[in-house]
C-alpha cells in the first residue's frame, strides 16, 4: 500500500482533501512577506504544521494600517471577530450583508492567510428581528437552516474551518438556556452541523466553547455531548478551546493534554480558538512573565497533541481587545502592546516555536 492509499485508509477521502487544503496553506505560510522580520509567528508555526491565528476587529481593520501590517506579517489564519455573527451578516429577514467579511476574505487571500468562520449558532449578537419576531418552531428551524446554508454556501471551498455551534453548554454542564434551545429544542445542535455539512462538505466543523480545557463539569459535559453527536454520525470534526484565561485560572498543561487526548479518542481535532490572558492593571513585569508562561504552556500542549491544528488569539494587540470593557480593572491580555511592540508573551511563543 503506497503512502496515498495509506492516507485514504486513515482519513477517508473527505479528510484527505482537507489535509491537502491545509498543506497548501502551510506552504504559502512559509513564504516570507516583504515586511516580515526574520521569523514571524506564521513561518515558525508552519514548521510545525500549525496555523497561527488572531481575531480581527473589522472596524479597526478598515482604519489602522499598522494593525493590518502586523496581522499579515505574523498570522496565517484570521477570524472575523464580529462580521460573521448573525446580527451583522443577516441584519434583516431577507437580507444578508457580506461586505465586511468579504473585505477580510480578500485581505486574507492576498496575504496567503486562511479564514476561520465565527460563528453560525450562538446565543450572542442575534438581531431583534429574530429574537422578537414571535416565530414558530417550524419557522425558526427554517430560518436557521437558511442562515447556515446561505452563509456557509457563500464561502463554500474558501473557508476551511467553521465554528458551527458556540457555547451551548453552561458552567453546570447543562445545555445552556439559549434562544436556540428554547426555540428549536436540543436538536438544534445536530441540525446545525448537518446543515453546515450540506453547505460545504469539505470544511472542518467545530463545536467552540470556553472553560473546557481544564478539569471541570463543563469540560466533561462537552465531552459527553460530542461523544453522543459522533455516535449519531453528526458531522462534527473538532472542538474549539477558546482559552480566555488569566494566570491564576489557567488550566495546567496536563489538564489540557488530557482533554485533547480524550477528544482525539472520539476522532476529533482540536483548535485553540480565542486565546487571551488578562492581567490586573497596571501590569508589572512579574505579571507579564506569568502571562508569557501561560501562553507558552498552552502552545506547548497544542504542539504535543497530534490533533491540535491551530493556535489562535482573540485579537493580537492590547490597543484593541474586548477585555477592558468586559473585565473592569483587567487588560493587557495580548502578545503585542498598544504600540504593536512584542511583549514577553510574544517572545515566549517564538522561543517555543523555534524548538522542534
Ligand atoms: O460596532 C459597534 C459600533 O458601531 C457601536 O458604536 C458600538 C457601541 O457600543 O458597538 C460596536 O459593536 C460592539 C462590537 O463588539 C464591536 O466592537 C458591540 O457593542 C459589542 O457587544 C461587541 O462585543 C463583542 C462580543 O463578542 C459580543 O458578545 C466583542 O467585540 C467580541 O470580541 C466578543 O467575542 C466573543 C466571541 O464571539 C465568543 N467567545 C467569547 C468572545 C469574547 O466575549
Short mmCIF file of C-alpha atoms and ligand atoms in Angstrom, two decimals:
data_model
loop_
_atom_site.label_atom_id
_atom_site.label_comp_id
_atom_site.label_asym_id
_atom_site.label_seq_id
_atom_site.Cartn_x
_atom_site.Cartn_y
_atom_site.Cartn_z
CA UNK A 1 0.00 0.00 0.00
CA UNK A 2 1.54 3.33 -1.02
CA UNK A 3 1.53 6.45 1.14
CA UNK A 4 -1.50 7.98 -0.58
CA UNK A 5 -3.55 4.80 -0.17
CA UNK A 6 -2.49 4.66 3.45
CA UNK A 7 -3.72 8.24 3.97
CA UNK A 8 -7.00 7.36 2.29
CA UNK A 9 -7.36 4.41 4.62
CA UNK A 10 -6.71 6.51 7.70
CA UNK A 11 -8.58 9.66 6.90
CA UNK A 12 -11.04 8.80 4.17
CA UNK A 13 -11.40 10.86 1.03
CA UNK A 14 -13.00 13.85 2.77
CA UNK A 15 -10.22 14.20 5.31
CA UNK A 16 -7.55 13.80 2.66
CA UNK A 17 -8.98 16.72 0.68
CA UNK A 18 -8.91 18.85 3.81
CA UNK A 19 -5.38 17.82 4.55
CA UNK A 20 -4.27 18.87 1.10
CA UNK A 21 -6.00 22.24 1.50
CA UNK A 22 -4.26 22.83 4.80
CA UNK A 23 -0.98 21.57 3.35
CA UNK A 24 -1.22 24.24 0.66
CA UNK A 25 -1.90 26.86 3.34
CA UNK A 26 1.16 25.81 5.33
CA UNK A 27 3.34 26.06 2.26
CA UNK A 28 2.10 29.55 1.47
CA UNK A 29 2.58 30.44 5.15
CA UNK A 30 6.28 29.75 4.69
CA UNK A 31 6.54 32.49 2.08
CA UNK A 32 8.36 35.43 3.66
CA UNK A 33 6.34 38.62 3.24
CA UNK A 34 8.21 41.83 2.45
CA UNK A 35 7.63 43.30 5.93
CA UNK A 36 8.42 40.09 7.81
CA UNK A 37 11.16 40.04 10.40
CA UNK A 38 13.50 37.05 10.30
CA UNK A 39 10.93 34.61 11.70
CA UNK A 40 7.38 35.81 12.26
CA UNK A 41 5.00 33.52 14.13
CA UNK A 42 3.30 32.26 10.98
CA UNK A 43 6.56 30.99 9.45
CA UNK A 44 7.59 29.35 12.72
CA UNK A 45 4.14 27.78 13.06
CA UNK A 46 4.38 26.40 9.54
CA UNK A 47 7.46 24.43 10.58
CA UNK A 48 5.17 22.57 13.00
CA UNK A 49 2.29 22.43 10.50
CA UNK A 50 0.40 24.69 12.88
CA UNK A 51 -1.73 27.62 11.79
CA UNK A 52 -1.20 30.69 13.98
CA UNK A 53 -4.24 32.93 14.17
CA UNK A 54 -5.84 36.09 15.50
CA UNK A 55 -9.33 37.52 15.53
CA UNK A 56 -9.82 40.73 13.59
CA UNK A 57 -11.97 43.67 14.58
CA UNK A 58 -13.43 44.77 11.27
CA UNK A 59 -13.72 48.50 12.07
CA UNK A 60 -10.13 48.64 13.28
CA UNK A 61 -9.03 46.65 10.27
CA UNK A 62 -10.52 49.30 7.98
CA UNK A 63 -8.87 52.27 9.65
CA UNK A 64 -5.49 51.14 11.07
CA UNK A 65 -2.75 50.35 8.56
CA UNK A 66 -0.26 49.32 11.26
CA UNK A 67 -2.79 46.77 12.53
CA UNK A 68 -3.14 45.28 9.04
CA UNK A 69 0.62 45.15 8.58
CA UNK A 70 1.25 43.21 11.81
CA UNK A 71 -1.73 40.94 11.12
CA UNK A 72 -0.41 39.94 7.71
CA UNK A 73 3.16 39.61 8.91
CA UNK A 74 2.54 37.38 11.93
CA UNK A 75 -0.56 35.26 11.31
CA UNK A 76 -1.57 32.54 8.89
CA UNK A 77 -5.28 32.42 9.79
CA UNK A 78 -7.70 35.18 10.80
CA UNK A 79 -11.08 35.04 12.49
CA UNK A 80 -13.59 37.84 11.84
CA UNK A 81 -14.38 38.91 15.39
CA UNK A 82 -17.95 40.07 14.72
CA UNK A 83 -18.52 40.35 10.96
CA UNK A 84 -19.93 36.84 10.51
CA UNK A 85 -22.16 36.88 13.56
CA UNK A 86 -25.88 36.61 12.93
CA UNK A 87 -26.81 40.27 13.58
CA UNK A 88 -24.06 41.52 11.25
CA UNK A 89 -24.29 39.11 8.36
CA UNK A 90 -28.07 38.61 8.40
CA UNK A 91 -29.42 42.01 9.56
CA UNK A 92 -32.95 41.60 8.13
CA UNK A 93 -35.08 38.53 7.43
CA UNK A 94 -34.49 38.66 3.69
CA UNK A 95 -31.10 40.38 3.62
CA UNK A 96 -27.57 39.11 4.06
CA UNK A 97 -24.62 41.52 4.20
CA UNK A 98 -21.28 40.00 3.21
CA UNK A 99 -19.42 43.27 2.57
CA UNK A 100 -17.28 43.28 5.74
CA UNK A 101 -16.40 39.59 5.82
CA UNK A 102 -15.73 39.71 2.08
CA UNK A 103 -13.17 42.50 2.67
CA UNK A 104 -11.44 40.28 5.22
CA UNK A 105 -11.55 37.36 2.80
CA UNK A 106 -9.84 39.47 0.11
CA UNK A 107 -7.16 40.60 2.56
CA UNK A 108 -6.59 37.02 3.70
CA UNK A 109 -6.33 35.73 0.14
CA UNK A 110 -3.84 38.40 -0.87
CA UNK A 111 -1.66 37.61 2.16
CA UNK A 112 -1.89 33.83 1.90
CA UNK A 113 -3.94 33.53 5.06
CA UNK A 114 -6.83 31.20 5.83
CA UNK A 115 -10.11 32.42 7.37
CA UNK A 116 -11.82 30.81 10.35
CA UNK A 117 -15.60 31.30 10.19
CA UNK A 118 -17.09 32.51 13.51
CA UNK A 119 -19.88 31.75 14.39
CA UNK A 120 -23.07 30.23 12.98
CA UNK A 121 -25.14 29.32 16.04
CA UNK A 122 -24.57 31.30 19.23
CA UNK A 123 -26.75 32.94 21.83
CA UNK A 124 -24.99 36.30 21.42
CA UNK A 125 -25.37 39.09 18.88
CA UNK A 126 -28.69 37.93 17.48
CA UNK A 127 -30.78 40.55 15.64
CA UNK A 128 -34.02 41.83 17.10
CA UNK A 129 -36.00 40.81 14.04
CA UNK A 130 -35.12 37.25 15.03
CA UNK A 131 -35.39 37.29 18.82
CA UNK A 132 -38.54 39.41 18.91
CA UNK A 133 -40.18 38.05 15.79
CA UNK A 134 -42.55 35.60 17.58
CA UNK A 135 -41.77 32.86 15.08
CA UNK A 136 -42.98 29.28 15.47
CA UNK A 137 -40.54 26.39 15.96
CA UNK A 138 -41.05 25.39 12.33
CA UNK A 139 -40.30 28.91 11.13
CA UNK A 140 -37.18 29.23 13.31
CA UNK A 141 -35.90 25.88 12.10
CA UNK A 142 -36.30 27.09 8.51
CA UNK A 143 -34.63 30.43 9.35
CA UNK A 144 -31.61 28.75 10.91
CA UNK A 145 -31.29 26.27 8.05
CA UNK A 146 -31.43 29.10 5.52
CA UNK A 147 -28.90 31.14 7.54
CA UNK A 148 -26.37 28.29 7.69
CA UNK A 149 -26.88 27.25 4.06
CA UNK A 150 -26.52 30.84 2.86
CA UNK A 151 -23.53 31.90 4.97
CA UNK A 152 -21.52 28.68 4.64
CA UNK A 153 -22.60 28.36 1.00
CA UNK A 154 -21.37 31.89 0.22
CA UNK A 155 -17.88 30.82 1.31
CA UNK A 156 -18.03 27.20 0.11
CA UNK A 157 -14.49 25.99 -0.65
CA UNK A 158 -12.98 29.23 0.72
CA UNK A 159 -13.46 28.99 4.50
CA UNK A 160 -11.86 25.74 5.67
CA UNK A 161 -12.95 25.95 9.31
CA UNK A 162 -16.26 26.96 10.90
CA UNK A 163 -17.45 27.42 14.47
CA UNK A 164 -20.84 25.86 13.85
CA UNK A 165 -22.15 25.94 17.41
CA UNK A 166 -20.62 28.10 20.14
CA UNK A 167 -21.17 27.96 23.90
CA UNK A 168 -24.11 25.56 24.03
CA UNK A 169 -23.20 24.19 27.48
CA UNK A 170 -23.40 26.24 30.67
CA UNK A 171 -21.00 26.13 33.62
CA UNK A 172 -23.10 23.46 35.41
CA UNK A 173 -22.77 21.15 32.44
CA UNK A 174 -26.38 21.54 31.29
CA UNK A 175 -27.49 22.67 27.86
CA UNK A 176 -27.40 26.47 28.02
CA UNK A 177 -30.82 28.09 28.24
CA UNK A 178 -30.26 29.85 24.93
CA UNK A 179 -32.56 31.35 22.32
CA UNK A 180 -31.91 28.34 20.09
CA UNK A 181 -32.62 25.75 22.79
CA UNK A 182 -35.87 27.48 23.71
CA UNK A 183 -36.94 27.91 20.09
CA UNK A 184 -35.95 24.64 18.44
CA UNK A 185 -35.06 22.30 21.31
CA UNK A 186 -31.88 20.25 21.90
CA UNK A 187 -31.86 19.01 18.30
CA UNK A 188 -30.65 22.40 17.10
CA UNK A 189 -27.03 21.31 17.64
CA UNK A 190 -27.14 18.23 15.42
CA UNK A 191 -29.28 20.03 12.84
CA UNK A 192 -26.76 22.88 12.62
CA UNK A 193 -23.85 20.54 11.94
CA UNK A 194 -25.84 18.65 9.32
CA UNK A 195 -26.81 21.88 7.54
CA UNK A 196 -23.22 23.19 7.62
CA UNK A 197 -22.03 19.91 6.16
CA UNK A 198 -24.62 20.13 3.38
CA UNK A 199 -23.41 23.65 2.55
CA UNK A 200 -19.69 22.76 2.49
CA UNK A 201 -18.77 19.11 2.97
CA UNK A 202 -15.04 19.92 2.88
CA UNK A 203 -14.95 22.46 5.70
CA UNK A 204 -13.87 21.41 9.19
CA UNK A 205 -16.83 21.88 11.51
CA UNK A 206 -16.17 22.83 15.14
CA UNK A 207 -18.03 22.98 18.41
CA UNK A 208 -16.50 26.03 20.18
CA UNK A 209 -16.65 26.85 23.91
CA UNK A 210 -14.80 28.47 26.81
CA UNK A 211 -13.71 26.92 30.10
CA UNK A 212 -13.43 23.39 28.70
CA UNK A 213 -9.65 22.90 28.71
CA UNK A 214 -9.34 22.14 32.44
CA UNK A 215 -10.84 19.50 34.76
CA UNK A 216 -14.41 20.59 35.41
CA UNK A 217 -18.07 19.69 34.95
CA UNK A 218 -18.44 21.77 31.83
CA UNK A 219 -15.48 20.08 30.09
CA UNK A 220 -16.97 16.69 30.97
CA UNK A 221 -20.38 17.72 29.65
CA UNK A 222 -18.90 18.94 26.36
CA UNK A 223 -17.05 15.65 26.03
CA UNK A 224 -20.32 13.72 26.54
CA UNK A 225 -22.18 15.97 24.09
CA UNK A 226 -19.56 15.41 21.39
CA UNK A 227 -19.36 11.68 22.10
CA UNK A 228 -23.11 11.47 21.59
CA UNK A 229 -23.02 13.55 18.41
CA UNK A 230 -20.23 11.40 16.97
CA UNK A 231 -22.18 8.30 18.00
CA UNK A 232 -25.13 9.61 15.97
CA UNK A 233 -22.82 10.28 12.97
CA UNK A 234 -23.35 14.03 13.21
CA UNK A 235 -20.59 15.64 11.09
CA UNK A 236 -18.68 17.41 13.86
CA UNK A 237 -14.93 17.40 13.19
CA UNK A 238 -13.38 19.22 16.08
CA UNK A 239 -13.54 21.26 19.24
CA UNK A 240 -12.54 24.89 19.63
CA UNK A 241 -10.97 25.57 23.03
CA UNK A 242 -11.45 29.30 23.46
CA UNK A 243 -8.92 29.88 26.29
CA UNK A 244 -9.96 33.25 27.69
CA UNK A 245 -7.61 32.98 30.67
CA UNK A 246 -5.81 34.80 33.46
CA UNK A 247 -2.57 33.50 35.03
CA UNK A 248 -4.39 32.35 38.17
CA UNK A 249 -7.19 30.44 36.50
CA UNK A 250 -5.31 28.88 33.59
CA UNK A 251 -5.58 25.10 33.20
CA UNK A 252 -2.40 23.08 33.58
CA UNK A 253 -0.64 21.54 30.61
CA UNK A 254 -1.58 18.12 31.98
CA UNK A 255 -5.28 19.04 32.04
CA UNK A 256 -5.20 20.46 28.54
CA UNK A 257 -3.36 17.39 27.24
CA UNK A 258 -5.92 15.11 28.86
CA UNK A 259 -8.79 16.96 27.23
CA UNK A 260 -7.07 16.99 23.86
CA UNK A 261 -6.40 13.27 24.11
CA UNK A 262 -9.94 12.36 25.07
CA UNK A 263 -11.27 14.41 22.15
CA UNK A 264 -8.80 12.57 19.94
CA UNK A 265 -10.23 9.29 21.23
CA UNK A 266 -13.53 10.41 19.67
CA UNK A 267 -11.75 11.10 16.36
CA UNK A 268 -11.96 14.85 16.94
CA UNK A 269 -9.41 17.53 16.15
CA UNK A 270 -8.89 20.48 18.48
CA UNK A 271 -8.12 24.13 17.82
CA UNK A 272 -7.21 26.85 20.29
CA UNK A 273 -9.60 29.48 19.00
CA UNK A 274 -9.77 32.62 21.15
CA UNK A 275 -6.81 32.79 23.48
CA UNK A 276 -6.03 35.81 25.63
CA UNK A 277 -4.51 36.06 29.10
CA UNK A 278 -5.77 39.06 31.02
CA UNK A 279 -3.84 40.57 33.92
CA UNK A 280 -4.74 43.18 36.51
CA UNK A 281 -3.94 46.75 35.51
CA UNK A 282 -1.45 48.25 35.73
CA UNK A 283 0.56 45.14 34.90
CA UNK A 284 4.08 44.75 36.27
CA UNK A 285 6.98 42.68 34.98
CA UNK A 286 6.09 39.68 37.13
CA UNK A 287 2.56 39.56 35.76
CA UNK A 288 3.77 39.87 32.18
CA UNK A 289 6.19 37.00 32.83
CA UNK A 290 3.32 34.89 34.26
CA UNK A 291 1.24 35.77 31.22
CA UNK A 292 4.08 34.70 28.93
CA UNK A 293 4.31 31.40 30.79
CA UNK A 294 0.61 30.70 30.23
CA UNK A 295 0.87 31.43 26.51
CA UNK A 296 3.93 29.17 26.23
CA UNK A 297 2.29 26.33 28.16
CA UNK A 298 -0.88 26.32 26.09
CA UNK A 299 1.16 26.36 22.89
CA UNK A 300 3.26 23.55 24.31
CA UNK A 301 0.14 21.47 24.96
CA UNK A 302 -1.08 22.10 21.43
CA UNK A 303 2.26 21.20 19.83
CA UNK A 304 2.38 17.97 21.82
CA UNK A 305 -1.08 16.91 20.60
CA UNK A 306 -1.17 15.48 17.08
CA UNK A 307 -4.83 16.51 16.75
CA UNK A 308 -4.23 20.21 17.60
CA UNK A 309 -4.46 22.08 14.31
CA UNK A 310 -4.38 25.81 15.02
CA UNK A 311 -3.45 28.22 17.77
CA UNK A 312 -5.39 31.48 17.60
CA UNK A 313 -5.60 34.57 19.79
CA UNK A 314 -8.62 36.83 20.36
CA UNK A 315 -7.02 39.97 18.95
CA UNK A 316 -3.29 40.47 18.99
CA UNK A 317 -2.58 43.98 20.29
CA UNK A 318 -3.54 45.49 23.65
CA UNK A 319 -4.61 48.54 21.68
CA UNK A 320 -7.79 46.69 20.75
CA UNK A 321 -9.27 43.99 22.95
CA UNK A 322 -12.67 43.08 24.36
CA UNK A 323 -11.18 42.60 27.86
CA UNK A 324 -11.10 46.15 29.38
CA UNK A 325 -14.77 46.73 28.51
CA UNK A 326 -15.87 43.42 29.97
CA UNK A 327 -13.48 42.92 32.93
CA UNK A 328 -13.06 46.32 34.59
CA UNK A 329 -9.57 46.67 36.08
CA UNK A 330 -8.15 43.98 33.78
CA UNK A 331 -6.48 44.14 30.38
CA UNK A 332 -3.09 43.86 28.72
CA UNK A 333 -4.15 40.39 27.58
CA UNK A 334 -2.42 40.01 24.22
CA UNK A 335 1.06 39.48 22.82
CA UNK A 336 1.69 42.92 21.33
CA UNK A 337 1.47 46.11 23.36
CA UNK A 338 -0.70 49.06 22.38
CA UNK A 339 2.26 50.35 20.32
CA UNK A 340 2.45 46.99 18.45
CA UNK A 341 5.74 46.17 20.16
CA UNK A 342 6.17 42.48 21.04
CA UNK A 343 5.66 41.65 24.72
CA UNK A 344 7.30 38.81 26.71
CA UNK A 345 4.35 36.62 25.67
CA UNK A 346 5.27 37.08 22.00
CA UNK A 347 8.87 36.10 22.67
CA UNK A 348 7.70 33.08 24.67
CA UNK A 349 5.69 31.85 21.66
CA UNK A 350 8.63 32.46 19.32
CA UNK A 351 11.02 30.60 21.63
CA UNK A 352 8.69 27.61 21.87
CA UNK A 353 8.05 27.51 18.11
CA UNK A 354 11.78 27.60 17.41
CA UNK A 355 12.16 24.30 19.26
CA UNK A 356 11.26 21.11 17.50
O1 LIG B 1 -19.72 48.20 16.06
C1 LIG B 1 -20.48 48.84 17.09
C2 LIG B 1 -20.33 50.33 16.99
O2 LIG B 1 -20.87 50.79 15.77
C3 LIG B 1 -21.03 50.95 18.18
O3 LIG B 1 -20.80 52.33 18.18
C4 LIG B 1 -20.51 50.39 19.50
C5 LIG B 1 -21.24 50.94 20.70
O4 LIG B 1 -21.24 50.02 21.77
O5 LIG B 1 -20.69 48.99 19.48
C6 LIG B 1 -19.99 48.33 18.43
O6 LIG B 1 -20.25 46.97 18.48
C7 LIG B 1 -19.63 46.23 19.54
C8 LIG B 1 -18.76 45.16 18.90
O7 LIG B 1 -18.22 44.32 19.90
C9 LIG B 1 -17.60 45.73 18.07
O8 LIG B 1 -16.72 46.40 18.88
C10 LIG B 1 -20.70 45.59 20.38
O9 LIG B 1 -21.43 46.61 21.08
C11 LIG B 1 -20.10 44.64 21.37
O10 LIG B 1 -21.13 43.92 22.05
C12 LIG B 1 -19.23 43.63 20.64
O11 LIG B 1 -18.60 42.79 21.58
C13 LIG B 1 -18.14 41.55 21.07
C14 LIG B 1 -18.64 40.44 21.98
O12 LIG B 1 -18.14 39.19 21.50
C15 LIG B 1 -20.16 40.36 21.98
O13 LIG B 1 -20.58 39.38 22.90
C16 LIG B 1 -16.62 41.57 21.08
O14 LIG B 1 -16.14 42.51 20.12
C17 LIG B 1 -16.08 40.19 20.72
O15 LIG B 1 -14.71 40.16 20.95
C18 LIG B 1 -16.74 39.12 21.61
O16 LIG B 1 -16.28 37.87 21.15
C19 LIG B 1 -16.74 36.69 21.86
C20 LIG B 1 -16.81 35.56 20.85
O17 LIG B 1 -17.61 35.95 19.76
C21 LIG B 1 -17.34 34.29 21.51
N1 LIG B 1 -16.48 33.91 22.64
C22 LIG B 1 -16.30 34.98 23.63
C23 LIG B 1 -15.76 36.25 22.97
C24 LIG B 1 -15.49 37.32 23.99
O18 LIG B 1 -16.68 37.76 24.58
#
